[in-house]
Amino acid sequence: MAQATLIFPPDFRWGTATSAYQVEGHNQNSDWWRWEQDPGHILDGERAGAACDWWENAEADLDLAAALGNNAHRLSLEWSRIEPEPGRFSDDALARYREILQAMHARGLEPMVTLHHFSNPLWLVEQGDFTGEGVVDAFRRYVERVMAALGELAPRWITINEPMVYVFYRYLDGAFPQGRDRGWTAALTAVRALLACHAAGYEAIKAARPEAEVGVAKNVPIFAAARRGPARWWARRVDWLFNEMWLASQHDGRLRWPIGRGTMPGLAGSADFIGLNYYTRFYVRFPPLGAFYEREWAPDAVVSDGAYGEVYPRGLFQVIKRALRWGKPIFITENGLPDKADALRPSFLLTHLHQVWRAINFN
């Protein structure tokens, strides 16, 4: 069997990523906690419970990360812990996040911090979350408080994690906790609000720490046509809506079809880097059957646990090449697969790292 050594730049960041609600545990002020209580929402009726016990002992996992040779870690903060009621902030929660960030530094792990990672405070949901009035001001207030307490501890900040994933699953598909509004009107309203929240967050971070770098973690799947003809046209439309529209708007500040017209104040140039989350490739049919794309893949595809997605390493190279045209540094902020038996993960890691190496050396 042929072997090769892939050489990465000396300053390459090797890291992992966590989502606060998934690892911290015992957070009853989040909309995800409320969602868990209703039967049928979570597979096998499971609950987050203590999760990975990060709220009490994140340091144990950080020890493991450092021992594996990691030099970076992306984590998120829970808005619902930091601001349990509108305008009331928890000094205890901020102090615990400070401890975790300091623990990362002590272990040689450079933090990248995400401010919104899918979960919301219950009070925000009651106000309509990203279709309600005042959400932009509320997000700005939250970011300002975080920066005042923690700003010097992280060089890079992500305002919103996977905004289009959030919009699709919350307002259209129903797989995420449901708010007051649903449907296409709510979804498009939420996209505009999320863009405005990102712009407000960018401004607040820069006001507090001008040297900080700010971006969004954007999920960019590959959308391929299942067959020739109209499916190709539809695949391009889905790709525009899910992938291109957000990145283009945060680049030049313009709102585009179907979310509006004109420009949004503060949005242009509001990304110092591109965060890419890449997992899979989907095949798009036309006409769509109940959703704007179908969760489908090639008959011979290798698929991860729970039909989560096709293992398609070349797609990572494709999305990196695509993102290069925005002229910003690129971070792979998420990549992985569910694999209980650990049968696919070793080859998954190696083949995807090879695609990153290709992009670095042949861009």
Tab-separated table of C-alpha atoms in Angstrom, residues 2-363:
chain	number	residue	atom	x	y	z
A	2	ALA	CA	1.363	3.411	-0.976
A	3	GLN	CA	2.135	5.823	1.819
A	4	ALA	CA	2.681	9.554	1.847
A	5	THR	CA	3.593	12.223	4.368
A	6	LEU	CA	1.463	15.355	4.283
A	7	ILE	CA	3.321	18.434	5.515
A	8	PHE	CA	1.173	21.219	6.963
A	9	PRO	CA	2.333	24.792	7.676
A	10	PRO	CA	4.087	25.301	11.035
A	11	ASP	CA	1.322	27.646	12.239
A	12	PHE	CA	-1.516	25.294	11.230
A	13	ARG	CA	-4.162	25.032	13.950
A	14	TRP	CA	-5.163	21.523	14.936
A	15	GLY	CA	-8.317	21.578	16.966
A	16	THR	CA	-11.722	20.240	17.843
A	17	ALA	CA	-15.080	21.914	18.350
A	18	THR	CA	-17.879	21.715	20.905
A	19	SER	CA	-21.376	23.151	21.191
A	20	ALA	CA	-22.285	24.441	24.638
A	21	TYR	CA	-25.676	22.772	25.001
A	22	GLN	CA	-24.320	19.434	23.805
A	23	VAL	CA	-21.458	19.278	26.308
A	24	GLU	CA	-22.245	21.446	29.346
A	25	GLY	CA	-25.281	19.715	30.825
A	26	HIS	CA	-28.111	20.714	33.166
A	27	ASN	CA	-29.227	23.834	31.335
A	28	GLN	CA	-32.955	24.211	31.923
A	29	ASN	CA	-33.167	27.756	30.569
A	30	SER	CA	-32.559	26.716	26.942
A	31	ASP	CA	-35.232	26.077	24.326
A	32	TRP	CA	-33.521	22.757	23.625
A	33	TRP	CA	-34.171	21.635	27.195
A	34	ARG	CA	-37.869	22.445	26.794
A	35	TRP	CA	-37.916	20.668	23.406
A	36	GLU	CA	-36.509	17.501	24.993
A	37	GLN	CA	-39.405	17.259	27.418
A	38	ASP	CA	-41.980	16.539	24.699
A	39	PRO	CA	-42.021	12.916	23.500
A	40	GLY	CA	-41.011	12.246	19.915
A	41	HIS	CA	-38.593	15.113	19.442
A	42	ILE	CA	-35.360	13.324	20.376
A	43	LEU	CA	-34.327	9.855	19.188
A	44	ASP	CA	-35.176	7.182	21.759
A	45	GLY	CA	-36.482	9.904	24.090
A	46	GLU	CA	-33.002	10.748	25.309
A	47	ARG	CA	-32.198	13.833	27.384
A	48	ALA	CA	-29.063	15.952	27.546
A	49	GLY	CA	-28.866	15.563	31.311
A	50	ALA	CA	-25.301	16.086	32.463
A	51	ALA	CA	-24.143	15.778	28.839
A	52	CYS	CA	-20.309	15.696	28.926
A	53	ASP	CA	-20.284	17.503	32.288
A	54	TRP	CA	-18.399	20.489	30.898
A	55	TRP	CA	-20.057	22.925	33.247
A	56	GLU	CA	-18.379	21.150	36.141
A	57	ASN	CA	-15.337	19.557	34.527
A	58	ALA	CA	-14.481	20.845	31.062
A	59	GLU	CA	-10.855	20.750	32.113
A	60	ALA	CA	-10.735	16.945	31.858
A	61	ASP	CA	-11.563	17.045	28.148
A	62	LEU	CA	-9.183	19.940	27.592
A	63	ASP	CA	-6.434	17.777	29.122
A	64	LEU	CA	-7.235	15.076	26.572
A	65	ALA	CA	-7.209	17.574	23.705
A	66	ALA	CA	-3.796	18.881	24.717
A	67	ALA	CA	-2.460	15.335	25.114
A	68	LEU	CA	-3.572	14.576	21.534
A	69	GLY	CA	-1.481	17.474	20.247
A	70	ASN	CA	-4.293	19.973	19.696
A	71	ASN	CA	-3.310	23.635	19.762
A	72	ALA	CA	-6.776	25.166	19.287
A	73	HIS	CA	-10.376	24.615	20.306
A	74	ARG	CA	-13.653	26.114	19.163
A	75	LEU	CA	-16.341	26.335	21.854
A	76	SER	CA	-19.621	28.171	22.200
A	77	LEU	CA	-21.190	30.213	24.964
A	78	GLU	CA	-24.753	29.687	26.160
A	79	TRP	CA	-26.746	32.901	25.873
A	80	SER	CA	-29.350	31.315	28.177
A	81	ARG	CA	-26.793	30.946	30.971
A	82	ILE	CA	-25.206	34.348	30.533
A	83	GLU	CA	-28.485	36.299	30.270
A	84	PRO	CA	-31.120	34.181	32.059
A	85	GLU	CA	-33.610	37.058	31.959
A	86	PRO	CA	-33.737	40.041	29.589
A	87	GLY	CA	-31.093	42.521	30.696
A	88	ARG	CA	-29.996	40.477	33.728
A	89	PHE	CA	-26.588	38.888	33.344
A	90	SER	CA	-25.089	36.099	35.423
A	91	ASP	CA	-21.677	36.952	36.822
A	92	ASP	CA	-21.324	33.302	37.881
A	93	ALA	CA	-21.826	32.033	34.332
A	94	LEU	CA	-19.366	34.533	32.913
A	95	ALA	CA	-16.858	33.597	35.617
A	96	ARG	CA	-17.159	29.903	34.697
A	97	TYR	CA	-16.608	30.665	31.017
A	98	ARG	CA	-13.598	32.711	32.032
A	99	GLU	CA	-12.214	29.701	33.912
A	100	ILE	CA	-12.703	27.461	30.869
A	101	LEU	CA	-11.034	29.920	28.506
A	102	GLN	CA	-8.123	30.397	30.900
A	103	ALA	CA	-7.821	26.613	31.193
A	104	MET	CA	-7.521	26.433	27.421
A	105	HIS	CA	-4.722	28.972	27.389
A	106	ALA	CA	-2.929	27.107	30.176
A	107	ARG	CA	-2.955	23.967	27.996
A	108	GLY	CA	-1.774	25.677	24.835
A	109	LEU	CA	-5.201	25.669	23.174
A	110	GLU	CA	-6.080	28.840	21.277
A	111	PRO	CA	-9.795	29.594	21.748
A	112	MET	CA	-12.257	30.396	18.993
A	113	VAL	CA	-15.569	31.419	20.585
A	114	THR	CA	-19.057	31.076	19.093
A	115	LEU	CA	-21.719	33.385	20.463
A	116	HIS	CA	-24.855	31.689	19.091
A	117	HIS	CA	-24.860	27.947	18.420
A	118	PHE	CA	-28.497	26.976	17.724
A	119	SER	CA	-29.828	27.344	21.291
A	120	ASN	CA	-31.800	30.290	22.706
A	121	PRO	CA	-32.859	31.571	26.120
A	122	LEU	CA	-36.489	30.761	26.842
A	123	TRP	CA	-37.314	34.454	27.202
A	124	LEU	CA	-36.053	35.126	23.658
A	125	VAL	CA	-38.262	32.362	22.264
A	126	GLU	CA	-41.268	33.862	24.029
A	127	GLN	CA	-40.498	37.144	22.260
A	128	GLY	CA	-40.401	35.429	18.863
A	129	ASP	CA	-36.639	34.733	18.704
A	130	PHE	CA	-35.341	35.744	15.240
A	131	THR	CA	-38.740	36.767	13.928
A	132	GLY	CA	-39.507	38.974	16.927
A	133	GLU	CA	-38.930	42.676	17.334
A	134	GLY	CA	-35.893	43.674	19.328
A	135	VAL	CA	-33.781	40.580	18.669
A	136	VAL	CA	-30.954	42.592	17.084
A	137	ASP	CA	-30.717	44.943	20.057
A	138	ALA	CA	-30.882	41.970	22.421
A	139	PHE	CA	-28.067	40.192	20.593
A	140	ARG	CA	-25.938	43.337	20.578
A	141	ARG	CA	-26.486	43.741	24.335
A	142	TYR	CA	-25.459	40.131	24.934
A	143	VAL	CA	-22.313	40.445	22.804
A	144	GLU	CA	-21.296	43.688	24.500
A	145	ARG	CA	-21.557	42.058	27.922
A	146	VAL	CA	-19.579	39.017	26.807
A	147	MET	CA	-16.828	41.173	25.358
A	148	ALA	CA	-16.601	43.260	28.510
A	149	ALA	CA	-16.143	40.102	30.586
A	150	LEU	CA	-14.185	37.807	28.262
A	151	GLY	CA	-13.016	39.772	25.244
A	152	GLU	CA	-9.278	39.586	25.861
A	153	LEU	CA	-9.327	35.784	26.135
A	154	ALA	CA	-10.052	34.896	22.501
A	155	PRO	CA	-8.477	36.216	19.296
A	156	ARG	CA	-11.347	34.996	17.064
A	157	TRP	CA	-15.102	35.156	17.443
A	158	ILE	CA	-17.953	33.554	15.528
A	159	THR	CA	-21.205	35.464	15.805
A	160	ILE	CA	-23.607	32.844	14.404
A	161	ASN	CA	-23.163	29.135	13.825
A	162	GLU	CA	-24.706	27.779	10.611
A	163	PRO	CA	-27.403	30.418	10.123
A	164	MET	CA	-29.077	28.697	7.176
A	165	VAL	CA	-29.143	25.338	8.970
A	166	TYR	CA	-30.815	27.066	11.912
A	167	VAL	CA	-33.385	28.706	9.656
A	168	PHE	CA	-34.170	25.521	7.724
A	169	TYR	CA	-34.591	23.222	10.714
A	170	ARG	CA	-36.369	25.741	12.948
A	171	TYR	CA	-38.800	27.436	10.586
A	172	LEU	CA	-39.275	24.964	7.717
A	173	ASP	CA	-38.363	21.390	8.586
A	174	GLY	CA	-39.386	21.223	12.255
A	175	ALA	CA	-36.384	19.231	13.490
A	176	PHE	CA	-35.253	22.055	15.821
A	177	PRO	CA	-37.204	23.571	18.720
A	178	GLN	CA	-40.161	25.476	17.333
A	179	GLY	CA	-40.822	29.123	18.045
A	180	ARG	CA	-43.863	31.282	17.574
A	181	ASP	CA	-43.641	31.475	13.774
A	182	ARG	CA	-43.118	28.920	11.019
A	183	GLY	CA	-43.120	28.798	7.221
A	184	TRP	CA	-41.337	30.623	4.424
A	185	THR	CA	-42.276	34.137	5.535
A	186	ALA	CA	-40.864	33.454	8.993
A	187	ALA	CA	-37.782	31.810	7.524
A	188	LEU	CA	-36.908	34.750	5.294
A	189	THR	CA	-37.593	37.196	8.129
A	190	ALA	CA	-35.212	35.189	10.303
A	191	VAL	CA	-32.458	35.246	7.658
A	192	ARG	CA	-32.614	39.041	7.567
A	193	ALA	CA	-32.587	39.209	11.365
A	194	LEU	CA	-29.625	36.843	11.618
A	195	LEU	CA	-27.680	38.937	9.116
A	196	ALA	CA	-28.497	42.044	11.159
A	197	CYS	CA	-27.472	40.270	14.379
A	198	HIS	CA	-24.196	39.259	12.788
A	199	ALA	CA	-23.527	42.851	11.686
A	200	ALA	CA	-24.400	44.151	15.166
A	201	GLY	CA	-22.216	41.504	16.794
A	202	TYR	CA	-19.321	42.330	14.491
A	203	GLU	CA	-19.596	46.006	15.406
A	204	ALA	CA	-19.797	45.260	19.149
A	205	ILE	CA	-16.767	42.949	19.068
A	206	LYS	CA	-14.685	45.447	17.106
A	207	ALA	CA	-15.691	48.294	19.419
A	208	ALA	CA	-14.422	46.314	22.405
A	209	ARG	CA	-11.419	44.619	20.797
A	210	PRO	CA	-10.404	46.185	17.456
A	211	GLU	CA	-7.738	43.518	16.944
A	212	ALA	CA	-10.205	40.624	17.259
A	213	GLU	CA	-11.118	38.653	14.148
A	214	VAL	CA	-14.788	37.965	13.529
A	215	GLY	CA	-16.665	35.638	11.209
A	216	VAL	CA	-19.532	33.176	10.817
A	217	ALA	CA	-19.398	29.370	10.807
A	218	LYS	CA	-21.177	28.602	7.530
A	219	ASN	CA	-22.262	25.073	6.694
A	220	VAL	CA	-21.540	24.549	2.980
A	221	PRO	CA	-22.785	21.190	1.686
A	222	ILE	CA	-22.431	20.079	-1.915
A	223	PHE	CA	-25.763	20.102	-3.804
A	224	ALA	CA	-25.626	17.894	-6.899
A	225	ALA	CA	-28.431	17.134	-9.364
A	226	ALA	CA	-29.897	13.646	-9.059
A	227	ARG	CA	-30.453	13.569	-12.810
A	228	ARG	CA	-30.144	15.778	-15.866
A	229	GLY	CA	-32.656	18.414	-16.839
A	230	PRO	CA	-34.621	20.540	-14.352
A	231	ALA	CA	-32.819	18.969	-11.395
A	232	ARG	CA	-29.651	20.819	-12.400
A	233	TRP	CA	-31.477	24.130	-12.434
A	234	TRP	CA	-33.037	23.358	-9.048
A	235	ALA	CA	-29.685	22.294	-7.563
A	236	ARG	CA	-28.279	25.705	-8.512
A	237	ARG	CA	-31.261	27.444	-6.903
A	238	VAL	CA	-30.887	25.430	-3.684
A	239	ASP	CA	-27.163	26.126	-3.629
A	240	TRP	CA	-27.838	29.849	-4.023
A	241	LEU	CA	-30.375	29.927	-1.223
A	242	PHE	CA	-28.465	27.756	1.229
A	243	ASN	CA	-24.818	28.563	0.464
A	244	GLU	CA	-24.215	31.603	-1.685
A	245	MET	CA	-26.791	34.142	-0.533
A	246	TRP	CA	-25.425	34.544	3.002
A	247	LEU	CA	-21.753	34.699	2.024
A	248	ALA	CA	-22.420	37.240	-0.725
A	249	SER	CA	-24.491	39.481	1.554
A	250	GLN	CA	-21.948	39.576	4.370
A	251	HIS	CA	-19.295	40.417	1.774
A	252	ASP	CA	-20.873	43.482	0.170
A	253	GLY	CA	-23.821	44.274	2.457
A	254	ARG	CA	-26.481	43.796	-0.242
A	255	LEU	CA	-29.708	41.931	0.385
A	256	ARG	CA	-30.633	39.640	-2.481
A	257	TRP	CA	-33.547	37.546	-3.667
A	258	PRO	CA	-35.502	36.222	-1.881
A	259	ILE	CA	-34.705	38.064	1.381
A	260	GLY	CA	-35.051	41.628	0.068
A	261	ARG	CA	-33.320	44.453	-1.735
A	262	GLY	CA	-30.990	47.299	-0.918
A	263	THR	CA	-28.174	47.289	1.582
A	264	MET	CA	-28.021	46.512	5.294
A	265	PRO	CA	-26.050	48.959	7.487
A	266	GLY	CA	-22.878	47.493	8.923
A	267	LEU	CA	-23.076	44.256	6.957
A	268	ALA	CA	-20.547	44.915	4.192
A	269	GLY	CA	-17.114	43.551	5.040
A	270	SER	CA	-18.321	42.043	8.312
A	271	ALA	CA	-16.179	38.925	8.028
A	272	ASP	CA	-12.466	38.839	8.775
A	273	PHE	CA	-12.361	35.108	7.997
A	274	ILE	CA	-14.577	32.398	6.536
A	275	GLY	CA	-15.526	29.564	8.878
A	276	LEU	CA	-16.428	26.464	6.852
A	277	ASN	CA	-18.462	23.600	8.263
A	278	TYR	CA	-18.410	20.722	5.793
A	279	TYR	CA	-19.975	17.281	6.128
A	280	THR	CA	-21.557	15.860	3.007
A	281	ARG	CA	-23.037	15.977	-0.497
A	282	PHE	CA	-26.780	15.868	-1.265
A	283	TYR	CA	-28.489	14.909	-4.491
A	284	VAL	CA	-31.323	17.244	-5.461
A	285	ARG	CA	-34.449	16.123	-7.307
A	286	PHE	CA	-36.968	18.212	-9.194
A	287	PRO	CA	-39.692	18.842	-8.339
A	288	PRO	CA	-38.773	18.828	-4.649
A	289	LEU	CA	-40.846	16.479	-2.523
A	290	GLY	CA	-41.977	18.448	0.503
A	291	ALA	CA	-38.710	20.336	1.064
A	292	PHE	CA	-36.423	22.422	-1.077
A	293	TYR	CA	-33.886	19.588	-1.213
A	294	GLU	CA	-34.040	15.852	-0.583
A	295	ARG	CA	-31.742	14.006	1.794
A	296	GLU	CA	-30.459	11.587	-0.817
A	297	TRP	CA	-27.125	10.280	-2.082
A	298	ALA	CA	-25.629	8.036	-4.746
A	299	PRO	CA	-26.566	4.313	-4.601
A	300	ASP	CA	-22.938	3.273	-3.967
A	301	ALA	CA	-22.217	6.006	-1.411
A	302	VAL	CA	-20.655	5.294	1.974
A	303	VAL	CA	-23.133	6.719	4.504
A	304	SER	CA	-22.515	7.527	8.160
A	305	ASP	CA	-24.636	6.402	11.107
A	306	GLY	CA	-28.324	7.246	11.055
A	307	ALA	CA	-28.180	8.150	7.351
A	308	TYR	CA	-26.568	11.413	8.465
A	309	GLY	CA	-24.836	11.890	5.151
A	310	GLU	CA	-22.615	10.572	2.405
A	311	VAL	CA	-18.895	10.420	3.118
A	312	TYR	CA	-17.556	12.580	0.285
A	313	PRO	CA	-14.055	13.920	1.052
A	314	ARG	CA	-13.553	15.657	-2.313
A	315	GLY	CA	-16.364	18.008	-1.397
A	316	LEU	CA	-14.172	19.608	1.282
A	317	PHE	CA	-11.614	20.583	-1.358
A	318	GLN	CA	-14.422	21.976	-3.508
A	319	VAL	CA	-15.895	24.187	-0.783
A	320	ILE	CA	-12.446	25.476	0.245
A	321	LYS	CA	-11.672	26.409	-3.355
A	322	ARG	CA	-15.045	28.104	-3.588
A	323	ALA	CA	-14.475	30.146	-0.424
A	324	LEU	CA	-11.068	31.375	-1.586
A	325	ARG	CA	-12.682	33.864	-3.948
A	326	TRP	CA	-13.862	35.957	-0.984
A	327	GLY	CA	-10.214	36.752	-0.237
A	328	LYS	CA	-10.351	35.892	3.465
A	329	PRO	CA	-8.485	33.408	5.675
A	330	ILE	CA	-10.340	30.091	5.935
A	331	PHE	CA	-10.862	27.947	9.012
A	332	ILE	CA	-12.483	24.511	8.894
A	333	THR	CA	-14.708	25.111	11.898
A	334	GLU	CA	-16.510	21.739	11.741
A	335	ASN	CA	-15.971	18.417	9.992
A	336	GLY	CA	-16.761	14.907	11.168
A	337	LEU	CA	-19.342	12.138	11.235
A	338	PRO	CA	-21.416	10.041	13.647
A	339	ASP	CA	-19.766	6.601	13.761
A	340	LYS	CA	-20.588	4.550	16.854
A	341	ALA	CA	-18.449	1.593	15.790
A	342	ASP	CA	-15.517	3.854	14.867
A	343	ALA	CA	-15.291	1.980	11.564
A	344	LEU	CA	-15.358	4.949	9.209
A	345	ARG	CA	-13.720	7.652	11.316
A	346	PRO	CA	-10.023	6.791	10.791
A	347	SER	CA	-10.280	6.900	7.007
A	348	PHE	CA	-12.671	9.870	7.201
A	349	LEU	CA	-10.098	11.938	9.091
A	350	LEU	CA	-7.223	11.023	6.795
A	351	THR	CA	-9.094	11.529	3.520
A	352	HIS	CA	-10.526	14.886	4.599
A	353	LEU	CA	-7.160	16.099	5.882
A	354	HIS	CA	-5.727	15.146	2.507
A	355	GLN	CA	-8.258	17.465	0.849
A	356	VAL	CA	-7.222	20.321	3.165
A	357	TRP	CA	-3.589	19.626	2.266
A	358	ARG	CA	-4.502	19.718	-1.435
A	359	ALA	CA	-6.216	23.076	-0.994
A	360	ILE	CA	-3.206	24.543	0.829
A	361	ASN	CA	-0.709	23.335	-1.760
A	362	PHE	CA	-2.678	23.586	-4.994
A	363	ASN	CA	-4.925	26.596	-4.638
